[in-house]
mmCIF file of C-alpha atoms and ligand atoms in Angstrom:
data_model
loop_
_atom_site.group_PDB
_atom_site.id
_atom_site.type_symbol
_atom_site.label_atom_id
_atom_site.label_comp_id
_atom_site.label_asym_id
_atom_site.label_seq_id
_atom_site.Cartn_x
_atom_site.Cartn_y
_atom_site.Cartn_z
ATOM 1 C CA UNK A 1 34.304 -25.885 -20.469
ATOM 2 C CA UNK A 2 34.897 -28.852 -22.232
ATOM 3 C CA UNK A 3 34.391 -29.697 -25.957
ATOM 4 C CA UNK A 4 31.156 -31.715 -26.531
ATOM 5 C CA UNK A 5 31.718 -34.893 -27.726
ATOM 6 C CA UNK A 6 31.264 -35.277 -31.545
ATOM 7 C CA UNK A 7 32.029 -39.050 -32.201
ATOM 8 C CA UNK A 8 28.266 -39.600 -33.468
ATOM 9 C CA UNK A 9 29.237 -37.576 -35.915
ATOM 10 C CA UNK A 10 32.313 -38.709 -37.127
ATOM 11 C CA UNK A 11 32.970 -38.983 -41.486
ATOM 12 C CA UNK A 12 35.354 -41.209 -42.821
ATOM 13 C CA UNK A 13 36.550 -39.362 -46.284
ATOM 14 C CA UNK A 14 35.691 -41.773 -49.749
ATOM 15 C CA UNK A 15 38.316 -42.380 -52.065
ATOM 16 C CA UNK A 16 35.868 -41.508 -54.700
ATOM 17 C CA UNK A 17 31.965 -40.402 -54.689
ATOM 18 C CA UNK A 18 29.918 -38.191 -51.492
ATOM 19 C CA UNK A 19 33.305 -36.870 -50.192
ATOM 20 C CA UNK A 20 32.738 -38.497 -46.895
ATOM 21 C CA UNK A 21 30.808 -41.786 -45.248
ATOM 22 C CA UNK A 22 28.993 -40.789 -41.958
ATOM 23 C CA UNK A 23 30.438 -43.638 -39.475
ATOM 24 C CA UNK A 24 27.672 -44.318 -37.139
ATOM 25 C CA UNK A 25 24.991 -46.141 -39.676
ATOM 26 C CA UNK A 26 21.713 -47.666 -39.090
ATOM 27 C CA UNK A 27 20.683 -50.716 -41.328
ATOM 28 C CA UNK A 28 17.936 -51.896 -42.708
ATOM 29 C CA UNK A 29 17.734 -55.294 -42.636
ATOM 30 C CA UNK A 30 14.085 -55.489 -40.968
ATOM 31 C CA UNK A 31 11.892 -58.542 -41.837
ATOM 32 C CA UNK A 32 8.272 -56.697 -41.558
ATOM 33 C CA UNK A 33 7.906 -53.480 -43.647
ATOM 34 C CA UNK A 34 5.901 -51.365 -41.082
ATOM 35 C CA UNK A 35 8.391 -52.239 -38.390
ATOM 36 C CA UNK A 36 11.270 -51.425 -41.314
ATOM 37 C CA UNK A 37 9.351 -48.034 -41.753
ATOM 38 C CA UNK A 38 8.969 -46.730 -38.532
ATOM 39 C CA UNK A 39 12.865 -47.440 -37.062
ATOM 40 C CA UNK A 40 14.142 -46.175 -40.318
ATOM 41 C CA UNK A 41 12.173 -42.582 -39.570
ATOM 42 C CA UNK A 42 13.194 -42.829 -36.238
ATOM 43 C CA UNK A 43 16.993 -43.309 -36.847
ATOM 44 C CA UNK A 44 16.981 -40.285 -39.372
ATOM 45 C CA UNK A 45 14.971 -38.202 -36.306
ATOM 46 C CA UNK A 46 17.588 -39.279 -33.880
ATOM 47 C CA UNK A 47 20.318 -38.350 -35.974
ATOM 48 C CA UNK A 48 20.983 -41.285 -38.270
ATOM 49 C CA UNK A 49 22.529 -40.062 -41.605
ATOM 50 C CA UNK A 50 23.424 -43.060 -43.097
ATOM 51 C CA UNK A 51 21.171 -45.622 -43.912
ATOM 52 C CA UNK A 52 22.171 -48.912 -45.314
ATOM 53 C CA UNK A 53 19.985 -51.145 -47.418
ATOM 54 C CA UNK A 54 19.861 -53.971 -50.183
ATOM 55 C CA UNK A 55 17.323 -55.546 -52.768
ATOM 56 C CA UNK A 56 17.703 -58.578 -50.988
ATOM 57 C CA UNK A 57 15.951 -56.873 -47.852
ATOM 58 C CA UNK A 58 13.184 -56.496 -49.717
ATOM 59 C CA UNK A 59 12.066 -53.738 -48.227
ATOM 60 C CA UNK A 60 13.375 -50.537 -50.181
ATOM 61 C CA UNK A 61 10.343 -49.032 -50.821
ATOM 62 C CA UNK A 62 9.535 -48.656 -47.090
ATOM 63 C CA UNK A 63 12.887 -47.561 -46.427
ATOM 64 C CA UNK A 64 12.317 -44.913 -49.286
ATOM 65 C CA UNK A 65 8.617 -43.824 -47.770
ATOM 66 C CA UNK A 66 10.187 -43.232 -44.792
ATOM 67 C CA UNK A 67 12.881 -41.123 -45.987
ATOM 68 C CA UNK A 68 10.545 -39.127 -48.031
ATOM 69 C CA UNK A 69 8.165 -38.490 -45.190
ATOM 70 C CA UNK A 70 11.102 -37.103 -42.873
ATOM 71 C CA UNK A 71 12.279 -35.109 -45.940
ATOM 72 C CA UNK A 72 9.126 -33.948 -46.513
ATOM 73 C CA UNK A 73 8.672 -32.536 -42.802
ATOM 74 C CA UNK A 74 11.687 -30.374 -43.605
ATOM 75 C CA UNK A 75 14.426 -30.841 -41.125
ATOM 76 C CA UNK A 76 16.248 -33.190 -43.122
ATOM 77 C CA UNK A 77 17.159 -32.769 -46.889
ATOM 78 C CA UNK A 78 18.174 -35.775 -49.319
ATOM 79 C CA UNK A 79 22.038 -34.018 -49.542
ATOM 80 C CA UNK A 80 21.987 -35.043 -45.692
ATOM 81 C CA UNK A 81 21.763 -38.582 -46.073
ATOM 82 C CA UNK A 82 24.027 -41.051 -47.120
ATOM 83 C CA UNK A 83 22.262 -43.949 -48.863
ATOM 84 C CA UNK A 84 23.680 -46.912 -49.359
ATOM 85 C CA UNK A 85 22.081 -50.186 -50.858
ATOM 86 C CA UNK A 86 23.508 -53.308 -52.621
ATOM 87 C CA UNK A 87 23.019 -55.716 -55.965
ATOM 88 C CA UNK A 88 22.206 -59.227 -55.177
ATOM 89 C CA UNK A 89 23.647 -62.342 -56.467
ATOM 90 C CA UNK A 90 20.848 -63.135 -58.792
ATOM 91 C CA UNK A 91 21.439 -59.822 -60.817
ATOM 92 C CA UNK A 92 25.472 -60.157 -61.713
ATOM 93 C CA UNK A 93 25.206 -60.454 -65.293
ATOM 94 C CA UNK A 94 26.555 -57.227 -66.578
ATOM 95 C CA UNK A 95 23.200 -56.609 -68.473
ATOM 96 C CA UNK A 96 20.933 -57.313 -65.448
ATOM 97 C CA UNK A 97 23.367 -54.781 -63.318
ATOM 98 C CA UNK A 98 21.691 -51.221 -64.513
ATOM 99 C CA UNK A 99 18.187 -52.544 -64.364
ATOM 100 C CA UNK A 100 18.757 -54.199 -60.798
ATOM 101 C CA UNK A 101 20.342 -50.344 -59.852
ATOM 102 C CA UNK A 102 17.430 -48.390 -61.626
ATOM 103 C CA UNK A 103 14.947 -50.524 -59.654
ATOM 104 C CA UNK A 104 16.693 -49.974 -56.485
ATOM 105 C CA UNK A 105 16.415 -46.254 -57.253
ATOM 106 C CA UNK A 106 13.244 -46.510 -57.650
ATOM 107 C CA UNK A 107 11.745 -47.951 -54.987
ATOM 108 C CA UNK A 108 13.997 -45.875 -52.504
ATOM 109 C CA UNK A 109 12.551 -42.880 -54.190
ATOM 110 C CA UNK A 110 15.614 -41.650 -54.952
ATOM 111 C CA UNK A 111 17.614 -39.671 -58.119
ATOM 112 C CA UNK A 112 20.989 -40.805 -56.773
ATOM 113 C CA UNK A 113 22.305 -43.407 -54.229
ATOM 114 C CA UNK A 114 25.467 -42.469 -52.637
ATOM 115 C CA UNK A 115 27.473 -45.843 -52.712
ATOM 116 C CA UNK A 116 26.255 -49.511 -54.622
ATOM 117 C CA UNK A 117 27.838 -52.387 -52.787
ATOM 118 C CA UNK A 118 28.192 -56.146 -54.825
ATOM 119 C CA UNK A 119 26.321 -58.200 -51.497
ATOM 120 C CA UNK A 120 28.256 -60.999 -52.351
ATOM 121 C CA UNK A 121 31.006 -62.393 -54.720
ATOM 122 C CA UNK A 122 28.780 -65.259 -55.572
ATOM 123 C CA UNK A 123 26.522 -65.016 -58.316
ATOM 124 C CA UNK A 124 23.503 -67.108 -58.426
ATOM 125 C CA UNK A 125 21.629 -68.104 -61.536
ATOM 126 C CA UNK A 126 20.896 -64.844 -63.279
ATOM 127 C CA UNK A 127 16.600 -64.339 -63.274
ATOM 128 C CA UNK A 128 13.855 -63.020 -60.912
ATOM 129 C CA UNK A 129 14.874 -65.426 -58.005
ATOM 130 C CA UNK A 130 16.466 -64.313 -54.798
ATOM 131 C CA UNK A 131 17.392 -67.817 -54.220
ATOM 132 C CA UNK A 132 17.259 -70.326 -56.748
ATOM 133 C CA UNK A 133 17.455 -74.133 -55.887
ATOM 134 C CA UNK A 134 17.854 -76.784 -57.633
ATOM 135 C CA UNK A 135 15.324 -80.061 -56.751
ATOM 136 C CA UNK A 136 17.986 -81.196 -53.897
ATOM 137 C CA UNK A 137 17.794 -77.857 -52.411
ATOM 138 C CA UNK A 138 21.071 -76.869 -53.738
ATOM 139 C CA UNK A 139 21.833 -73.323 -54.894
ATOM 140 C CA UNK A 140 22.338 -73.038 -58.609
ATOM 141 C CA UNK A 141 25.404 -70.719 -58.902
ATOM 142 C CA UNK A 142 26.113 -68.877 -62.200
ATOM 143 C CA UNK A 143 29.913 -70.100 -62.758
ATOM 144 C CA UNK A 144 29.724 -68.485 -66.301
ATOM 145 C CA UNK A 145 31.055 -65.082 -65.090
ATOM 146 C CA UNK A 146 33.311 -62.982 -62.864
ATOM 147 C CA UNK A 147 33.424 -60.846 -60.156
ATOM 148 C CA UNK A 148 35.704 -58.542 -62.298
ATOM 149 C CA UNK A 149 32.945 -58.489 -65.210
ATOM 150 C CA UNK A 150 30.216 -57.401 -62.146
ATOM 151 C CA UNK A 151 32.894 -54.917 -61.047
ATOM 152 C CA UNK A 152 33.077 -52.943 -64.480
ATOM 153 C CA UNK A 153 29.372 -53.273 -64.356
ATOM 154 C CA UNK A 154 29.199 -50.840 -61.797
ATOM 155 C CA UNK A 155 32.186 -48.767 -62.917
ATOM 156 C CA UNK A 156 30.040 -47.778 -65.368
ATOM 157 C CA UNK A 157 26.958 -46.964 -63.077
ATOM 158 C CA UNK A 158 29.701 -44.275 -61.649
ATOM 159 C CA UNK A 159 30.120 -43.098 -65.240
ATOM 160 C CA UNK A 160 26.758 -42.185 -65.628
ATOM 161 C CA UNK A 161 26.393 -40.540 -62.653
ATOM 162 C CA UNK A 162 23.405 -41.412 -60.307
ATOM 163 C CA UNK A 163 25.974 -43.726 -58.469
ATOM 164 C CA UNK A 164 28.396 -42.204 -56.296
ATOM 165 C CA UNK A 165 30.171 -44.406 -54.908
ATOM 166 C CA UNK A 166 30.930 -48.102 -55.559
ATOM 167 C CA UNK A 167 31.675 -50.904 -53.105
ATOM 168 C CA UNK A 168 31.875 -54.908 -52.124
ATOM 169 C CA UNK A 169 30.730 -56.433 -49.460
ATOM 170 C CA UNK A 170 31.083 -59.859 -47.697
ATOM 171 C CA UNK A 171 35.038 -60.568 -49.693
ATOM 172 C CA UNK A 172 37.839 -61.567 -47.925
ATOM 173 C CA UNK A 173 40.841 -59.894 -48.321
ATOM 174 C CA UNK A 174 42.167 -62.215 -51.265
ATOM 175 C CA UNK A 175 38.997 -61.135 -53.118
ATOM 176 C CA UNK A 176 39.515 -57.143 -52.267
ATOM 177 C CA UNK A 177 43.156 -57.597 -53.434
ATOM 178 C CA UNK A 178 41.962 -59.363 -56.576
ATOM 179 C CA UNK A 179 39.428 -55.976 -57.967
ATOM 180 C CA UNK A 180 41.935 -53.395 -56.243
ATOM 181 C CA UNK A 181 44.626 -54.584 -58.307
ATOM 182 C CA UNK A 182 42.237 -54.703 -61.580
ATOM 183 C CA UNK A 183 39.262 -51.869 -60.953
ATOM 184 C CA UNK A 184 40.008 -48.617 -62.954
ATOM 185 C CA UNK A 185 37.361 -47.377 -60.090
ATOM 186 C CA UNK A 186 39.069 -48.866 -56.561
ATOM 187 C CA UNK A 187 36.380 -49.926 -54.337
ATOM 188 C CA UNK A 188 35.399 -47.157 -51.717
ATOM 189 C CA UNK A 189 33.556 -49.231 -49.389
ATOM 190 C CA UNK A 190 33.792 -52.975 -47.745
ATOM 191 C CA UNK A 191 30.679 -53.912 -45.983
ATOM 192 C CA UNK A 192 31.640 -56.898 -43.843
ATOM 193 C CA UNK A 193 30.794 -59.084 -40.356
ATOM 194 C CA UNK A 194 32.971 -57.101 -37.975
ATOM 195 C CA UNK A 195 33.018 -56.316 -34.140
ATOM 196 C CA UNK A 196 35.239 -57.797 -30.956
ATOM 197 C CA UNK A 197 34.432 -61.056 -31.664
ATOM 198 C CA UNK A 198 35.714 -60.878 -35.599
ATOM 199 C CA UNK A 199 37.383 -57.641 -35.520
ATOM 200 C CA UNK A 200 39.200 -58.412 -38.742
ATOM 201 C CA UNK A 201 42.372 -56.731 -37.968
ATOM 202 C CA UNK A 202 44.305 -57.455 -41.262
ATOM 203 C CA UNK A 203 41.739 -56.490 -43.706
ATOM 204 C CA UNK A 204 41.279 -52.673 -41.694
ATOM 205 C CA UNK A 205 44.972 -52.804 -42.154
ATOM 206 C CA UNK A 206 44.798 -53.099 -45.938
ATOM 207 C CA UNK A 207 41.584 -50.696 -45.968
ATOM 208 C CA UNK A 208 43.626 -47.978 -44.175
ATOM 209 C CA UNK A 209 46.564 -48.010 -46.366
ATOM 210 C CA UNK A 210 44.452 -47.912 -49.805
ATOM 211 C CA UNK A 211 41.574 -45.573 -48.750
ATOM 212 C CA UNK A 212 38.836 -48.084 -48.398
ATOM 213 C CA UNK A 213 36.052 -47.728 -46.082
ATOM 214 C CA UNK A 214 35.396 -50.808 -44.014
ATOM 215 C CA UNK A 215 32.086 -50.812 -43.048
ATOM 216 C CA UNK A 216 31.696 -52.965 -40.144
ATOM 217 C CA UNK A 217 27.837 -54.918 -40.084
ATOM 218 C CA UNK A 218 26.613 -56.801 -36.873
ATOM 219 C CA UNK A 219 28.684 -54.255 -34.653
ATOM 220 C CA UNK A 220 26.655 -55.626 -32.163
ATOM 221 C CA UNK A 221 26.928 -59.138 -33.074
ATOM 222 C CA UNK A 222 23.223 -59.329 -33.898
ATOM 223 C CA UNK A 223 22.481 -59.724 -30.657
ATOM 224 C CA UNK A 224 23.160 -63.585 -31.317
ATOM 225 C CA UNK A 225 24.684 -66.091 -28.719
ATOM 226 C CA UNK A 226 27.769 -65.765 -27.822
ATOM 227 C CA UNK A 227 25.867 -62.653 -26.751
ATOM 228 C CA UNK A 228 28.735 -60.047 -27.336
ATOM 229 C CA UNK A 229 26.526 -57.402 -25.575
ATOM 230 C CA UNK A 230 26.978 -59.235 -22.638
ATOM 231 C CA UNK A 231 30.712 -60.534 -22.573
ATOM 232 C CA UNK A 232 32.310 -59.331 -19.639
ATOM 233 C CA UNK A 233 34.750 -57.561 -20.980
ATOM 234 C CA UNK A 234 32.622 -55.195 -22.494
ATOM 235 C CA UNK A 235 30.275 -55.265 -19.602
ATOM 236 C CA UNK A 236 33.050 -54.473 -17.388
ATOM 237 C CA UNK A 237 34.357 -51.218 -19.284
ATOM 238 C CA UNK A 238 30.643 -50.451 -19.469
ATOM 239 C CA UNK A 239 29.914 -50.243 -15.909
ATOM 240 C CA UNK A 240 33.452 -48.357 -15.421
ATOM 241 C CA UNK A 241 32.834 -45.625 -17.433
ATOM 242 C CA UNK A 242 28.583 -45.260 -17.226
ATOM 243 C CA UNK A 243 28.075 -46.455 -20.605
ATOM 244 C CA UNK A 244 25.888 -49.533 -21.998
ATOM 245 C CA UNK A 245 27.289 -52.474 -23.819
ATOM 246 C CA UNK A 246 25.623 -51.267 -26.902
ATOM 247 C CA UNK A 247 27.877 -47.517 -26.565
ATOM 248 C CA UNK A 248 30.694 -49.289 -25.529
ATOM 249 C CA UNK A 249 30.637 -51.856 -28.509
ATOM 250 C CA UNK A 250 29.852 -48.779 -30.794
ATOM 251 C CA UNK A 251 32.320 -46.417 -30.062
ATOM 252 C CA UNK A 252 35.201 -48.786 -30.115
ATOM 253 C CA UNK A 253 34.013 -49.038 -34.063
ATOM 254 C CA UNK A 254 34.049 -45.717 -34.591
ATOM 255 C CA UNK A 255 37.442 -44.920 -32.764
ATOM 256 C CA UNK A 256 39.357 -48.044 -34.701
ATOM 257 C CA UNK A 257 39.000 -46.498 -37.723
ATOM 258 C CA UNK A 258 35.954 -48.466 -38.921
ATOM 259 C CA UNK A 259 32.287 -47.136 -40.213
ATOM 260 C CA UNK A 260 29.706 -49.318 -38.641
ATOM 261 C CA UNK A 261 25.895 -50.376 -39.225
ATOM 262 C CA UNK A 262 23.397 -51.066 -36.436
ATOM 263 C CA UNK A 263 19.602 -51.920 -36.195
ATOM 264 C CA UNK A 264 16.693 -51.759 -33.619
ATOM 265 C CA UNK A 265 13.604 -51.727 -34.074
ATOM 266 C CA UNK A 266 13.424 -50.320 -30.431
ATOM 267 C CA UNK A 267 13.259 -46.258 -30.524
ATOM 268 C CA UNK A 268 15.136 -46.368 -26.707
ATOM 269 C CA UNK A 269 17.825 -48.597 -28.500
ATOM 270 C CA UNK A 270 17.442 -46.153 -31.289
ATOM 271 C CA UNK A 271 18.656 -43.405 -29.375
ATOM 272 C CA UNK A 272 21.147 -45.309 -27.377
ATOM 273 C CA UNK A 273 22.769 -46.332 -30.161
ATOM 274 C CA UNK A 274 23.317 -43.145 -31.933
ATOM 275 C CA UNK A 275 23.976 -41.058 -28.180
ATOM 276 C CA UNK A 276 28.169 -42.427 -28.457
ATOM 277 C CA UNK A 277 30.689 -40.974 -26.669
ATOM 278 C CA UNK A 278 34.674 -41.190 -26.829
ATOM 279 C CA UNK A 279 36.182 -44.047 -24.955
ATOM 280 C CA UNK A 280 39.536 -43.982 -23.139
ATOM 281 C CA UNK A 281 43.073 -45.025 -24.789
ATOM 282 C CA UNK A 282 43.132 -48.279 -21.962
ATOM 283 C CA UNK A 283 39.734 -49.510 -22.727
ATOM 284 C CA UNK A 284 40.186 -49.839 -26.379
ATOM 285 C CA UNK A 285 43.139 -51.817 -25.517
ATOM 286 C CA UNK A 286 41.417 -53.479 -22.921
ATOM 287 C CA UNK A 287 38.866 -54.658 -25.689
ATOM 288 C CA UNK A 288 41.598 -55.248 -28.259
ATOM 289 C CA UNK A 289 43.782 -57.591 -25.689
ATOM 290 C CA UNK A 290 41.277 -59.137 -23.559
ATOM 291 C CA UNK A 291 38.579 -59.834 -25.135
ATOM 292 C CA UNK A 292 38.990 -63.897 -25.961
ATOM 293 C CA UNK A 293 35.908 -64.855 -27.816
ATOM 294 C CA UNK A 294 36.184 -65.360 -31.472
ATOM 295 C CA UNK A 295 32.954 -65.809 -33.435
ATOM 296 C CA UNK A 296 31.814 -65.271 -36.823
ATOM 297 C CA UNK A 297 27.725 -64.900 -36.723
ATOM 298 C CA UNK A 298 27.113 -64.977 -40.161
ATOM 299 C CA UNK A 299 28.473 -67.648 -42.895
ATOM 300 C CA UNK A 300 27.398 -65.201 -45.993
ATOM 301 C CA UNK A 301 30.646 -64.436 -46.683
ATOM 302 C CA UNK A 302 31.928 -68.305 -47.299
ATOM 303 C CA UNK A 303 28.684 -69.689 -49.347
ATOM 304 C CA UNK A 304 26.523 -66.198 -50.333
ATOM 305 C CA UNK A 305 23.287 -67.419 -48.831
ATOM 306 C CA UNK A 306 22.266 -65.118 -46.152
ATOM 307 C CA UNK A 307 22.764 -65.785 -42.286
ATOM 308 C CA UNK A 308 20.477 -63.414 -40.873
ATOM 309 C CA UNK A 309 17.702 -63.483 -43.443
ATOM 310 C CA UNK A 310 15.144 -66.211 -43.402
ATOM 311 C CA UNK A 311 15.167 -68.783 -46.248
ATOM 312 C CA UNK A 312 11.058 -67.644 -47.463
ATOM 313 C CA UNK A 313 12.393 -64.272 -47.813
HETATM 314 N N1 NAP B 1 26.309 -57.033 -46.098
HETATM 315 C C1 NAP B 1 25.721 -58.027 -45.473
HETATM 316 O O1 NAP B 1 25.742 -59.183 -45.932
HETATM 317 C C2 NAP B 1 25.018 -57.756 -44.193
HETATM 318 C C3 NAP B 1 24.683 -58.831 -43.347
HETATM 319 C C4 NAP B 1 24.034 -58.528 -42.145
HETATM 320 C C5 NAP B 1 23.731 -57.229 -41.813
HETATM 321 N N2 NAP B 1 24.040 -56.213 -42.668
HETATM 322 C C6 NAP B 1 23.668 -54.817 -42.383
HETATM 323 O O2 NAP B 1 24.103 -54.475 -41.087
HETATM 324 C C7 NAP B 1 22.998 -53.987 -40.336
HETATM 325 C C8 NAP B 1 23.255 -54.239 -38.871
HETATM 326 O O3 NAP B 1 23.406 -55.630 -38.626
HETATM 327 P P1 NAP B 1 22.717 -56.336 -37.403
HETATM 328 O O4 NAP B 1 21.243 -56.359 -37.589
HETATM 329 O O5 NAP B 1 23.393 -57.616 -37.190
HETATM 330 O O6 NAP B 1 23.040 -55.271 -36.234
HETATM 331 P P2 NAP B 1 23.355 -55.393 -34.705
HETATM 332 O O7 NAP B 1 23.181 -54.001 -34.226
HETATM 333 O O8 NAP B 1 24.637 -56.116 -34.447
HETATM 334 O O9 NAP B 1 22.208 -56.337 -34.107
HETATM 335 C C9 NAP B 1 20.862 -55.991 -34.119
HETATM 336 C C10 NAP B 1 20.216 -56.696 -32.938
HETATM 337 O O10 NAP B 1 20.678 -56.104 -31.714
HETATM 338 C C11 NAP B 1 19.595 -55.642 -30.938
HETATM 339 N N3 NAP B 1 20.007 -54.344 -30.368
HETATM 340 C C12 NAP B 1 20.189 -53.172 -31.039
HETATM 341 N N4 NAP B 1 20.570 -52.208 -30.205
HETATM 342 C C13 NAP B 1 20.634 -52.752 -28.974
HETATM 343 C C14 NAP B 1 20.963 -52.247 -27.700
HETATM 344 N N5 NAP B 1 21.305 -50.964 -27.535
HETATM 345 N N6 NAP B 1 20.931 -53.090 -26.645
HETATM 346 C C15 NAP B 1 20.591 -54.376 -26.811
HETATM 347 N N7 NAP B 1 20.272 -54.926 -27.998
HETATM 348 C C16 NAP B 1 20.287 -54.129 -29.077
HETATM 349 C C17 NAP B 1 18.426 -55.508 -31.884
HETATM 350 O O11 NAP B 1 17.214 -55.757 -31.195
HETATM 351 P P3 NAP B 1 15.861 -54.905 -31.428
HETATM 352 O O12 NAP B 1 15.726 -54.635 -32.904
HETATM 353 O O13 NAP B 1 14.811 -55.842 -30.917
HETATM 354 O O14 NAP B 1 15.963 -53.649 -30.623
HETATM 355 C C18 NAP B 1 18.711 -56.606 -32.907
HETATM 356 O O15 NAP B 1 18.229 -57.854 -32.442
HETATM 357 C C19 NAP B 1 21.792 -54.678 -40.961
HETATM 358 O O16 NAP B 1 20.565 -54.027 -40.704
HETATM 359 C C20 NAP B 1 22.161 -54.589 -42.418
HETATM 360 O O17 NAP B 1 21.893 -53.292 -42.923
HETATM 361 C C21 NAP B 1 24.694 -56.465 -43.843
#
């Protein structure tokens, strides 16, 4: 009999922190709380063990209910779960850095987060504002600081020991280059826009040769046109081997090397998503050669304003 198929369940190792990322992730960026609640319980049910979050989702605390109701019911402990959340731009001051962690903590109802991610190199004006414009509608960046001086901000959150791991997200490689070659703590994680359509060969490169995680968001390409999900490519290798888009787009994340993060809302998607199995040698060439779309989704990464969150948020 054959072995059963344990991609779902593959760990990429950390260069520092939980000893291992879980690849397949489920994120949290989920506009209504309720909605944010329920497909966060139903991705740890399914089999979800790492869930990725931020301030800037506003929506922590539901993501924390949720994890302490499934905890609660007993199947699944905290030690199972890797957390992951993220400081936003308006909390880069070194000072503002612990309290922006505490209150992440705290509102995911947890004693220890398992990696911290900087959301952005840009730093916005430091204060209580998410997104602070001036009176043309221009965002007030804080050009008085670093992304170096943020870095050893959370070197220290590592120090004192309720932060595993520590990571950056949305930097190109120039920027990862720029804190690898400074950080006394390398970064363990990158959390950016990757899938067919951006698959960011290069920077996996670099990741793979100095231990760093990349964490691949929109593996889906947030269901956004040019709908990814239904290039024909995909569709193609789909049909050929009984597998959806979604499983097809999934697996190829896993099996290049790369962690991934995905979102429904929709429990069937839920369960598609997570229900991955291994995909032949020719069709992840097939999707590496042939696939001739090239798309970035989401412009976070060249201004730090948000693509897929709504500007009242
Ligand atoms: N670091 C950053 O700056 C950053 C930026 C963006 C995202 N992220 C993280 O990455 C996570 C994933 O990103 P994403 O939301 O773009 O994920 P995605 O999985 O690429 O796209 C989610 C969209 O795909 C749909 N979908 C999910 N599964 C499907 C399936 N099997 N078949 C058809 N459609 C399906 C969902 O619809 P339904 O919900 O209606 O089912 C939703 O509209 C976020 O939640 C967040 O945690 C990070």
């Amino acid at each position: 009999m054959a072995a059963p198929d344990t991609l779902r369940y593959a760990k990429i190792p950390l260069i520092h922190g939980s000893g291992a990322i879980p690849a397949v992730g489920f994120g949290t960026l989920i506009p209504d709380p309720l909605a944010t609640r329920q497909a966060t319980t139903a991705a740890l049910e399914t089999g979800f063990r790492h869930l990725d979050c931020s301030e800037r989702y506003r929506n922590e605390q539901a993501v924390g209910d949720a994890m302490q109701e499934t905890f609660k019911a007993g199947a699944i402990q905290r030690k199972d779960v890797f957390v992951t959340t993220k400081l936003w731009n308006n909390n880069h001051r070194p000072e503002r850095v612990k309290p922006a962690f505490d209150a992440s903590c705290w509102r995911l109802q947890l004693d220890y987060v398992d990696c911290y991610l900087i959301h952005t190199p840009f730093a916005f004006q430091p204060g209580n504002e998410q997104d602070p414009r001036d009176d043309r509608g221009r965002v007030i960046y804080d050009s008085g600081l670093t992304l170096r001086e943020t870095w050893r901000a959370l070197e220290s959150l590592v120090d004192e020991g309720r932060c595993r791991a520590i990571g950056l997200s949305n930097v190109d490689l120039e920027k990862l280059q720029e804190i690898v070659d400074v950080a006394r703590i390398k970064p363990a994680v990158v959390e950016v826009e990757s899938h067919p359509y951006l698959p960011e060969w290069d920077l996996l490169e670099y990741c793979k040769q100095h231990g760093i995680v990349l964490l691949a968001f929109a593996a889906l390409g947030h269901a956004m046109e040019p709908r990814l999900l239904d290039d024909p490519v995909i569709v193609a290798v789909a049909q050929r081997l009984r597998k959806t888009p979604a499983q097809v787009l999934l697996a190829w994340a896993v099996q290049r090397g790369t962690a991934l993060l995905t979102t429904s809302v929709t429990p069937s998607r839920i369960r598609e998503n997570f229900e991955l199995t291994t995909l032949p040698d020719d069709a992840m060439q097939e999707i590496r050669d042939e696939v001739a779309t090239k798309v970035r989704f989401n412009a976070v990464v060249e201004t730090g304003v948000p693509g897929f969150i709504p500007r009242s948020r």
